Amino acid sequence: MLDRWTWQMAWRDSKGSRRRLLLFLSAMVVGVAALVAILSFGHSLERSIDEDAGSLLGADLRISSSRAFSPALESMIDSLGGVQARRVSFVASAQFSAQQPVQTVRVRAMDAGFPLYGRIIASPPEAEEKMRAGQGVLVAQSGISVARVQPGDSVTIKGRRFEVAGILIGARVENAVEMLYQPPVYMALADLDTLDGRVGTYEVFLRFDREVDTAALQSAIEEAHDVGVRTLADVKEDWDFLLEGLEAFLGLIGFFALILGGLGVGSVLQVYLKERKDTVAVLRCVGASSGRATRIYLAQSIGMGVLVGLAACAVGTLGQVIMPLGINDLLPVDMHYRVAPEGLFAGFGLGVGATVVFSLVPLSGLGAIPPLAALRSAYGRQRFRKSRLAVYALVGLGIGLCAWVQVGHIGVAILYALAMGVAFGILSLTAWAFIRMLRAVAPRIRTYTWRQGLANMHRPNNQTLLMVVALGLGTVMIMTVVLVEGAIVEKFANLNFEAEEIPDAVLFLVDAEKPEDITSMIAAHDIRILQTDILMPVSVDSIYGRSRMSDEDSTGSDRIGFDWVGGATFADHRTDSVLVEEGTLVREWQDSTQVAPVAIHAYAAREALQVAVGDTLLLRVLDRQVLTRVGSIYAGPVLGRGMATMILPQGILESLPHTRVLSLKAADPQSLAVFHGAFMDQFPDYPIINVPLVLRVVQEVFRRLNYMHRFMSLFSVITGILVLAGAVMVSRRARIEQAVLLKTLGASKRQVLSIMCVEFLFLGLLATGTGLGLAMVAAWVLTGFQLEIAFIVPKVPIVLAATALVGITLGVGLLNSRGIYARPPLEVLRTEV
């Protein structure tokens, strides 16, 4: 029990060491602050979205359809009452000037009441009024493919020339990522009648001045009419899902910083409590039990944890403001930063809990100090006690729980905890083996400074193990993320859009009435068809005779796991390159009386459906059921432009309606832009994807998200440097004694500094080399097995990282050792340092 006497003794015992302990605890403060910043940012953004969800949707309820509303639907909309606004959207080509290439834009034709929540921001301010009066259009310049236009310029859309009344600065109803791909052009709804061709999406927005059960209304409308309905709850749910993924990713980086800080706390307390051995022995002599003596230092750990929690809450709250600066234009709302009580409580609890958990290992050794140690410093040799295994297990459990909180999946959390344990074990084993090797090799080195510097790494009170583990673990954590990020960036950067295997556009022909008109148009614009894929939607009705259930079966058990929907294609000549892992891939099937074999991609077979070769599946393709058996399981990329996970033999479903996916190759970017715009003008119902533009948008979004990743990585870097500084400082006393002894024997200042340089240089090389090796293994596993992309060792980042880490180790070591040579020998010999 932590009584008053225990707290008083803990306070008195800390005299003379408080500044040093506070400096060492700064590493834990930075680690916990990273998580507080993430939690506070997440809560602030979530609350901002909840407050401004109406402006994100533009109304309380939105009804949309790909065709004009029927009279029955119009009657229902009129009966709903409230304030209503209309909008019609379609994709079209836009020619801003004769010198500029044709661009693809999303035209938004709206009435005077849109949006019902929020507002449109334009430059100049009067441009919005001119647009609504039919005196021009607003053009967004947030897209990466749109020409830079100015008010007064002109743009041609569907054969009509419009004046650019102003620039669209922002509108919350627009998705920031979609604006990068297809920038919106705003016009008055009355201008829509003057344009040629069909249009795309009809929308009506409703705002209610009374309490309305929008969820029930949504269900009623969707059941009665073939339309899409969105509510504020749908908007919040979508953003909550994205926020969970972002917080989980950033939380793992903060988790790395927390583990580094915990390692620093544990190592510092290990040395600190070792210095308190005599104090514990004296307390034992005057009648204190081992448990009572241990509780004194447990109270100190709790007190330090409270300080860590308070400081981390302050730093983390400030960090939430700086963290999203690089992606502000991607956020759906204007951030209203505020103190999040949930984040503060979590940070405070995490600071106290993590500090105490990581101090358990050094605290567990206090109980083994006997009273006679106060009289004979060499009395008794501490042995490893089995009870300490429980302490190690408790620390591992704490790490696993922290990872679980961050990723939200217990299996992934266990993998991260095990990976952390493996990295810790390999680094410790490497340091131990290096120390053993130095004991045999160092005495044989002839150069005096090299021999002394290497000998320092295995002498008593050395910090080789601690510094190698701290620096190496930080290297593993930071460089793994950097290498994976580099592999993804390299994959995009190395894409050669002129290569034959990379299409410029992908065109989806869903039940095309006159496909010959489309193919003629493709040929007229000098566009080549690289390949044609057949794609059909397929679902699984039953496996082994079990029917698919929507929620629960008749016994109330959980939903059956094969409630799955995917895509299927037909076997053709390209299946020769498919890697069949099990069974035999059948390309043709003529016997309609027998069960047809189907090939399933390995991921769908083993993860989603959990089936093996020979299992029976009842598939549903459109409205037709097909009884099949798993004939083979294949790996590698899926066919049908990456959307089909099943390959059916030819001769089964060719007669059913299907989607033809055309991969197109243009002679040059201008031809592609002209064709894209002309095709959307003439065939607006058929989706077409501009592949290079999509990839550039992904690159742009990835580049902006990189800011947050690098900001969070900065926490880990700072934590690693603080841990490294702490590891050097705890051995400062031994270094002072060594420097004084060498000075007494006649060593010059230059020789003493050379000895320290050799020691820190090899510490940096050992930790960096081991850490980078583990980081490359981890990155290879993640890229090859999780992301399924090629891992390329980036030589320049590796060299720069190694040089920086070794330089940091050498610099921190020499900085913390400054002034040692100037200490007079008598001061060191007569007083306690």
PDB file of N, CA and C in Angstrom, residues 2-3 5-18 20-22 25 265 268-276 279-280 283 292-308 351-352 355-357 359-360 363 366:
ATOM      1  N   LEU A   2       0.540   2.214  -0.828  1.00  0.00           N
ATOM      2  CA  LEU A   2       1.314   3.444  -0.922  1.00  0.00           C
ATOM      3  C   LEU A   2       0.792   4.446   0.111  1.00  0.00           C
ATOM      4  N   ASP A   3       1.318   4.352   1.353  1.00  0.00           N
ATOM      5  CA  ASP A   3       0.871   5.246   2.423  1.00  0.00           C
ATOM      6  C   ASP A   3       1.653   6.554   2.389  1.00  0.00           C
ATOM      7  N   TRP A   5       3.965   7.718   4.403  1.00  0.00           N
ATOM      8  CA  TRP A   5       5.416   7.552   4.621  1.00  0.00           C
ATOM      9  C   TRP A   5       6.113   7.160   3.314  1.00  0.00           C
ATOM     10  N   THR A   6       5.478   6.307   2.544  1.00  0.00           N
ATOM     11  CA  THR A   6       6.070   5.868   1.278  1.00  0.00           C
ATOM     12  C   THR A   6       6.247   7.045   0.337  1.00  0.00           C
ATOM     13  N   TRP A   7       5.221   7.903   0.228  1.00  0.00           N
ATOM     14  CA  TRP A   7       5.327   9.058  -0.653  1.00  0.00           C
ATOM     15  C   TRP A   7       6.377  10.048  -0.156  1.00  0.00           C
ATOM     16  N   GLN A   8       6.469  10.230   1.185  1.00  0.00           N
ATOM     17  CA  GLN A   8       7.485  11.136   1.725  1.00  0.00           C
ATOM     18  C   GLN A   8       8.887  10.622   1.427  1.00  0.00           C
ATOM     19  N   MET A   9       9.107   9.327   1.617  1.00  0.00           N
ATOM     20  CA  MET A   9      10.418   8.752   1.319  1.00  0.00           C
ATOM     21  C   MET A   9      10.742   8.847  -0.172  1.00  0.00           C
ATOM     22  N   ALA A  10       9.733   8.643  -0.995  1.00  0.00           N
ATOM     23  CA  ALA A  10       9.957   8.743  -2.438  1.00  0.00           C
ATOM     24  C   ALA A  10      10.377  10.163  -2.816  1.00  0.00           C
ATOM     25  N   TRP A  11       9.763  11.174  -2.201  1.00  0.00           N
ATOM     26  CA  TRP A  11      10.115  12.559  -2.504  1.00  0.00           C
ATOM     27  C   TRP A  11      11.528  12.896  -2.017  1.00  0.00           C
ATOM     28  N   ARG A  12      11.856  12.452  -0.784  1.00  0.00           N
ATOM     29  CA  ARG A  12      13.181  12.748  -0.237  1.00  0.00           C
ATOM     30  C   ARG A  12      14.272  12.032  -1.019  1.00  0.00           C
ATOM     31  N   ASP A  13      14.004  10.813  -1.425  1.00  0.00           N
ATOM     32  CA  ASP A  13      15.023  10.043  -2.131  1.00  0.00           C
ATOM     33  C   ASP A  13      15.319  10.611  -3.509  1.00  0.00           C
ATOM     34  N   SER A  14      14.353  11.327  -4.072  1.00  0.00           N
ATOM     35  CA  SER A  14      14.553  11.848  -5.429  1.00  0.00           C
ATOM     36  C   SER A  14      15.393  13.111  -5.460  1.00  0.00           C
ATOM     37  N   LYS A  15      15.727  13.670  -4.293  1.00  0.00           N
ATOM     38  CA  LYS A  15      16.531  14.891  -4.258  1.00  0.00           C
ATOM     39  C   LYS A  15      17.889  14.631  -4.904  1.00  0.00           C
ATOM     40  N   GLY A  16      18.317  15.574  -5.694  1.00  0.00           N
ATOM     41  CA  GLY A  16      19.596  15.442  -6.379  1.00  0.00           C
ATOM     42  C   GLY A  16      19.514  14.731  -7.709  1.00  0.00           C
ATOM     43  N   SER A  17      18.364  14.098  -7.993  1.00  0.00           N
ATOM     44  CA  SER A  17      18.226  13.358  -9.264  1.00  0.00           C
ATOM     45  C   SER A  17      17.040  13.822 -10.080  1.00  0.00           C
ATOM     46  N   ARG A  18      16.318  14.843  -9.586  1.00  0.00           N
ATOM     47  CA  ARG A  18      15.064  15.218 -10.254  1.00  0.00           C
ATOM     48  C   ARG A  18      15.298  15.796 -11.637  1.00  0.00           C
ATOM     49  N   ARG A  20      17.777  15.254 -13.652  1.00  0.00           N
ATOM     50  CA  ARG A  20      18.208  14.197 -14.562  1.00  0.00           C
ATOM     51  C   ARG A  20      17.041  13.311 -14.957  1.00  0.00           C
ATOM     52  N   LEU A  21      16.185  12.967 -14.003  1.00  0.00           N
ATOM     53  CA  LEU A  21      15.026  12.118 -14.312  1.00  0.00           C
ATOM     54  C   LEU A  21      14.051  12.832 -15.242  1.00  0.00           C
ATOM     55  N   LEU A  22      13.840  14.131 -15.018  1.00  0.00           N
ATOM     56  CA  LEU A  22      12.928  14.867 -15.900  1.00  0.00           C
ATOM     57  C   LEU A  22      13.454  14.915 -17.324  1.00  0.00           C
ATOM     58  N   LEU A  25      12.773  11.590 -18.835  1.00  0.00           N
ATOM     59  CA  LEU A  25      11.349  11.346 -19.067  1.00  0.00           C
ATOM     60  C   LEU A  25      10.834  12.100 -20.288  1.00  0.00           C
ATOM     61  N   VAL A 265      12.758   5.085 -20.667  1.00  0.00           N
ATOM     62  CA  VAL A 265      12.403   5.137 -19.252  1.00  0.00           C
ATOM     63  C   VAL A 265      12.923   3.905 -18.517  1.00  0.00           C
ATOM     64  N   VAL A 268      16.803   4.059 -18.172  1.00  0.00           N
ATOM     65  CA  VAL A 268      17.257   5.066 -17.214  1.00  0.00           C
ATOM     66  C   VAL A 268      16.967   4.616 -15.789  1.00  0.00           C
ATOM     67  N   LEU A 269      15.791   4.088 -15.555  1.00  0.00           N
ATOM     68  CA  LEU A 269      15.462   3.614 -14.211  1.00  0.00           C
ATOM     69  C   LEU A 269      16.339   2.440 -13.806  1.00  0.00           C
ATOM     70  N   GLN A 270      16.741   1.637 -14.790  1.00  0.00           N
ATOM     71  CA  GLN A 270      17.626   0.518 -14.481  1.00  0.00           C
ATOM     72  C   GLN A 270      18.925   1.040 -13.856  1.00  0.00           C
ATOM     73  N   VAL A 271      19.510   2.081 -14.468  1.00  0.00           N
ATOM     74  CA  VAL A 271      20.743   2.661 -13.929  1.00  0.00           C
ATOM     75  C   VAL A 271      20.469   3.434 -12.645  1.00  0.00           C
ATOM     76  N   TYR A 272      19.377   4.168 -12.625  1.00  0.00           N
ATOM     77  CA  TYR A 272      19.026   4.960 -11.445  1.00  0.00           C
ATOM     78  C   TYR A 272      18.823   4.071 -10.223  1.00  0.00           C
ATOM     79  N   LEU A 273      18.083   2.986 -10.395  1.00  0.00           N
ATOM     80  CA  LEU A 273      17.840   2.093  -9.263  1.00  0.00           C
ATOM     81  C   LEU A 273      19.083   1.308  -8.872  1.00  0.00           C
ATOM     82  N   LYS A 274      19.982   1.094  -9.825  1.00  0.00           N
ATOM     83  CA  LYS A 274      21.247   0.450  -9.501  1.00  0.00           C
ATOM     84  C   LYS A 274      22.065   1.337  -8.565  1.00  0.00           C
ATOM     85  N   GLU A 275      21.974   2.660  -8.786  1.00  0.00           N
ATOM     86  CA  GLU A 275      22.661   3.590  -7.890  1.00  0.00           C
ATOM     87  C   GLU A 275      22.006   3.634  -6.518  1.00  0.00           C
ATOM     88  N   ARG A 276      20.740   3.240  -6.407  1.00  0.00           N
ATOM     89  CA  ARG A 276      20.032   3.250  -5.139  1.00  0.00           C
ATOM     90  C   ARG A 276      20.133   1.920  -4.405  1.00  0.00           C
ATOM     91  N   THR A 279      20.925   2.425  -0.742  1.00  0.00           N
ATOM     92  CA  THR A 279      19.777   2.968  -0.004  1.00  0.00           C
ATOM     93  C   THR A 279      18.787   1.868   0.340  1.00  0.00           C
ATOM     94  N   VAL A 280      18.507   1.005  -0.624  1.00  0.00           N
ATOM     95  CA  VAL A 280      17.584  -0.105  -0.373  1.00  0.00           C
ATOM     96  C   VAL A 280      18.155  -1.040   0.693  1.00  0.00           C
ATOM     97  N   LEU A 283      17.682   0.505   4.123  1.00  0.00           N
ATOM     98  CA  LEU A 283      16.280   0.370   4.536  1.00  0.00           C
ATOM     99  C   LEU A 283      15.973  -1.041   5.010  1.00  0.00           C
ATOM    100  N   ARG A 292       8.230  -3.099   0.920  1.00  0.00           N
ATOM    101  CA  ARG A 292       8.089  -1.689   1.301  1.00  0.00           C
ATOM    102  C   ARG A 292       9.146  -0.830   0.609  1.00  0.00           C
ATOM    103  N   ALA A 293      10.353  -1.363   0.508  1.00  0.00           N
ATOM    104  CA  ALA A 293      11.404  -0.619  -0.200  1.00  0.00           C
ATOM    105  C   ALA A 293      11.065  -0.471  -1.682  1.00  0.00           C
ATOM    106  N   THR A 294      10.502  -1.516  -2.262  1.00  0.00           N
ATOM    107  CA  THR A 294      10.138  -1.450  -3.682  1.00  0.00           C
ATOM    108  C   THR A 294       9.027  -0.446  -3.914  1.00  0.00           C
ATOM    109  N   ARG A 295       8.093  -0.347  -2.949  1.00  0.00           N
ATOM    110  CA  ARG A 295       6.967   0.582  -3.127  1.00  0.00           C
ATOM    111  C   ARG A 295       7.421   2.042  -3.126  1.00  0.00           C
ATOM    112  N   ILE A 296       8.536   2.339  -2.479  1.00  0.00           N
ATOM    113  CA  ILE A 296       9.051   3.713  -2.510  1.00  0.00           C
ATOM    114  C   ILE A 296       9.364   4.122  -3.945  1.00  0.00           C
ATOM    115  N   TYR A 297      10.035   3.243  -4.650  1.00  0.00           N
ATOM    116  CA  TYR A 297      10.420   3.568  -6.024  1.00  0.00           C
ATOM    117  C   TYR A 297       9.262   3.366  -6.998  1.00  0.00           C
ATOM    118  N   LEU A 298       8.293   2.523  -6.610  1.00  0.00           N
ATOM    119  CA  LEU A 298       7.064   2.461  -7.405  1.00  0.00           C
ATOM    120  C   LEU A 298       6.316   3.778  -7.322  1.00  0.00           C
ATOM    121  N   ALA A 299       6.319   4.386  -6.130  1.00  0.00           N
ATOM    122  CA  ALA A 299       5.688   5.701  -5.977  1.00  0.00           C
ATOM    123  C   ALA A 299       6.396   6.738  -6.830  1.00  0.00           C
ATOM    124  N   GLN A 300       7.733   6.663  -6.900  1.00  0.00           N
ATOM    125  CA  GLN A 300       8.454   7.579  -7.780  1.00  0.00           C
ATOM    126  C   GLN A 300       8.049   7.377  -9.232  1.00  0.00           C
ATOM    127  N   SER A 301       7.892   6.114  -9.637  1.00  0.00           N
ATOM    128  CA  SER A 301       7.482   5.835 -11.018  1.00  0.00           C
ATOM    129  C   SER A 301       6.103   6.399 -11.306  1.00  0.00           C
ATOM    130  N   ILE A 302       5.179   6.266 -10.365  1.00  0.00           N
ATOM    131  CA  ILE A 302       3.832   6.803 -10.562  1.00  0.00           C
ATOM    132  C   ILE A 302       3.890   8.327 -10.657  1.00  0.00           C
ATOM    133  N   GLY A 303       4.691   8.948  -9.767  1.00  0.00           N
ATOM    134  CA  GLY A 303       4.841  10.403  -9.826  1.00  0.00           C
ATOM    135  C   GLY A 303       5.416  10.855 -11.156  1.00  0.00           C
ATOM    136  N   MET A 304       6.418  10.125 -11.665  1.00  0.00           N
ATOM    137  CA  MET A 304       6.982  10.472 -12.971  1.00  0.00           C
ATOM    138  C   MET A 304       5.955  10.260 -14.072  1.00  0.00           C
ATOM    139  N   GLY A 305       5.138   9.219 -13.938  1.00  0.00           N
ATOM    140  CA  GLY A 305       4.094   8.981 -14.928  1.00  0.00           C
ATOM    141  C   GLY A 305       3.077  10.109 -14.971  1.00  0.00           C
ATOM    142  N   VAL A 306       2.733  10.659 -13.798  1.00  0.00           N
ATOM    143  CA  VAL A 306       1.799  11.790 -13.750  1.00  0.00           C
ATOM    144  C   VAL A 306       2.398  12.997 -14.477  1.00  0.00           C
ATOM    145  N   LEU A 307       3.682  13.265 -14.233  1.00  0.00           N
ATOM    146  CA  LEU A 307       4.338  14.368 -14.934  1.00  0.00           C
ATOM    147  C   LEU A 307       4.371  14.131 -16.443  1.00  0.00           C
ATOM    148  N   VAL A 308       4.658  12.881 -16.837  1.00  0.00           N
ATOM    149  CA  VAL A 308       4.665  12.546 -18.265  1.00  0.00           C
ATOM    150  C   VAL A 308       3.289  12.782 -18.878  1.00  0.00           C
ATOM    151  N   GLY A 351       0.201   7.941 -20.273  1.00  0.00           N
ATOM    152  CA  GLY A 351       1.473   8.381 -19.718  1.00  0.00           C
ATOM    153  C   GLY A 351       1.783   7.706 -18.399  1.00  0.00           C
ATOM    154  N   VAL A 352       0.795   7.651 -17.514  1.00  0.00           N
ATOM    155  CA  VAL A 352       1.005   6.994 -16.222  1.00  0.00           C
ATOM    156  C   VAL A 352       1.200   5.493 -16.405  1.00  0.00           C
ATOM    157  N   THR A 355       4.578   4.534 -18.247  1.00  0.00           N
ATOM    158  CA  THR A 355       5.749   4.759 -17.394  1.00  0.00           C
ATOM    159  C   THR A 355       5.861   3.680 -16.340  1.00  0.00           C
ATOM    160  N   VAL A 356       4.745   3.337 -15.706  1.00  0.00           N
ATOM    161  CA  VAL A 356       4.769   2.308 -14.666  1.00  0.00           C
ATOM    162  C   VAL A 356       5.089   0.943 -15.262  1.00  0.00           C
ATOM    163  N   VAL A 357       4.482   0.616 -16.413  1.00  0.00           N
ATOM    164  CA  VAL A 357       4.712  -0.705 -17.014  1.00  0.00           C
ATOM    165  C   VAL A 357       6.175  -0.893 -17.384  1.00  0.00           C
ATOM    166  N   SER A 359       8.677   0.521 -16.106  1.00  0.00           N
ATOM    167  CA  SER A 359       9.552   0.551 -14.932  1.00  0.00           C
ATOM    168  C   SER A 359       9.451  -0.734 -14.115  1.00  0.00           C
ATOM    169  N   LEU A 360       8.554  -1.639 -14.488  1.00  0.00           N
ATOM    170  CA  LEU A 360       8.375  -2.861 -13.700  1.00  0.00           C
ATOM    171  C   LEU A 360       9.615  -3.747 -13.725  1.00  0.00           C
ATOM    172  N   LEU A 363      12.226  -2.359 -11.413  1.00  0.00           N
ATOM    173  CA  LEU A 363      11.707  -2.443 -10.045  1.00  0.00           C
ATOM    174  C   LEU A 363      11.708  -3.868  -9.518  1.00  0.00           C
ATOM    175  N   LEU A 366      14.651  -4.970  -7.185  1.00  0.00           N
ATOM    176  CA  LEU A 366      14.916  -4.400  -5.872  1.00  0.00           C
ATOM    177  C   LEU A 366      14.662  -5.401  -4.752  1.00  0.00           C
TER     178      LEU A 366
END
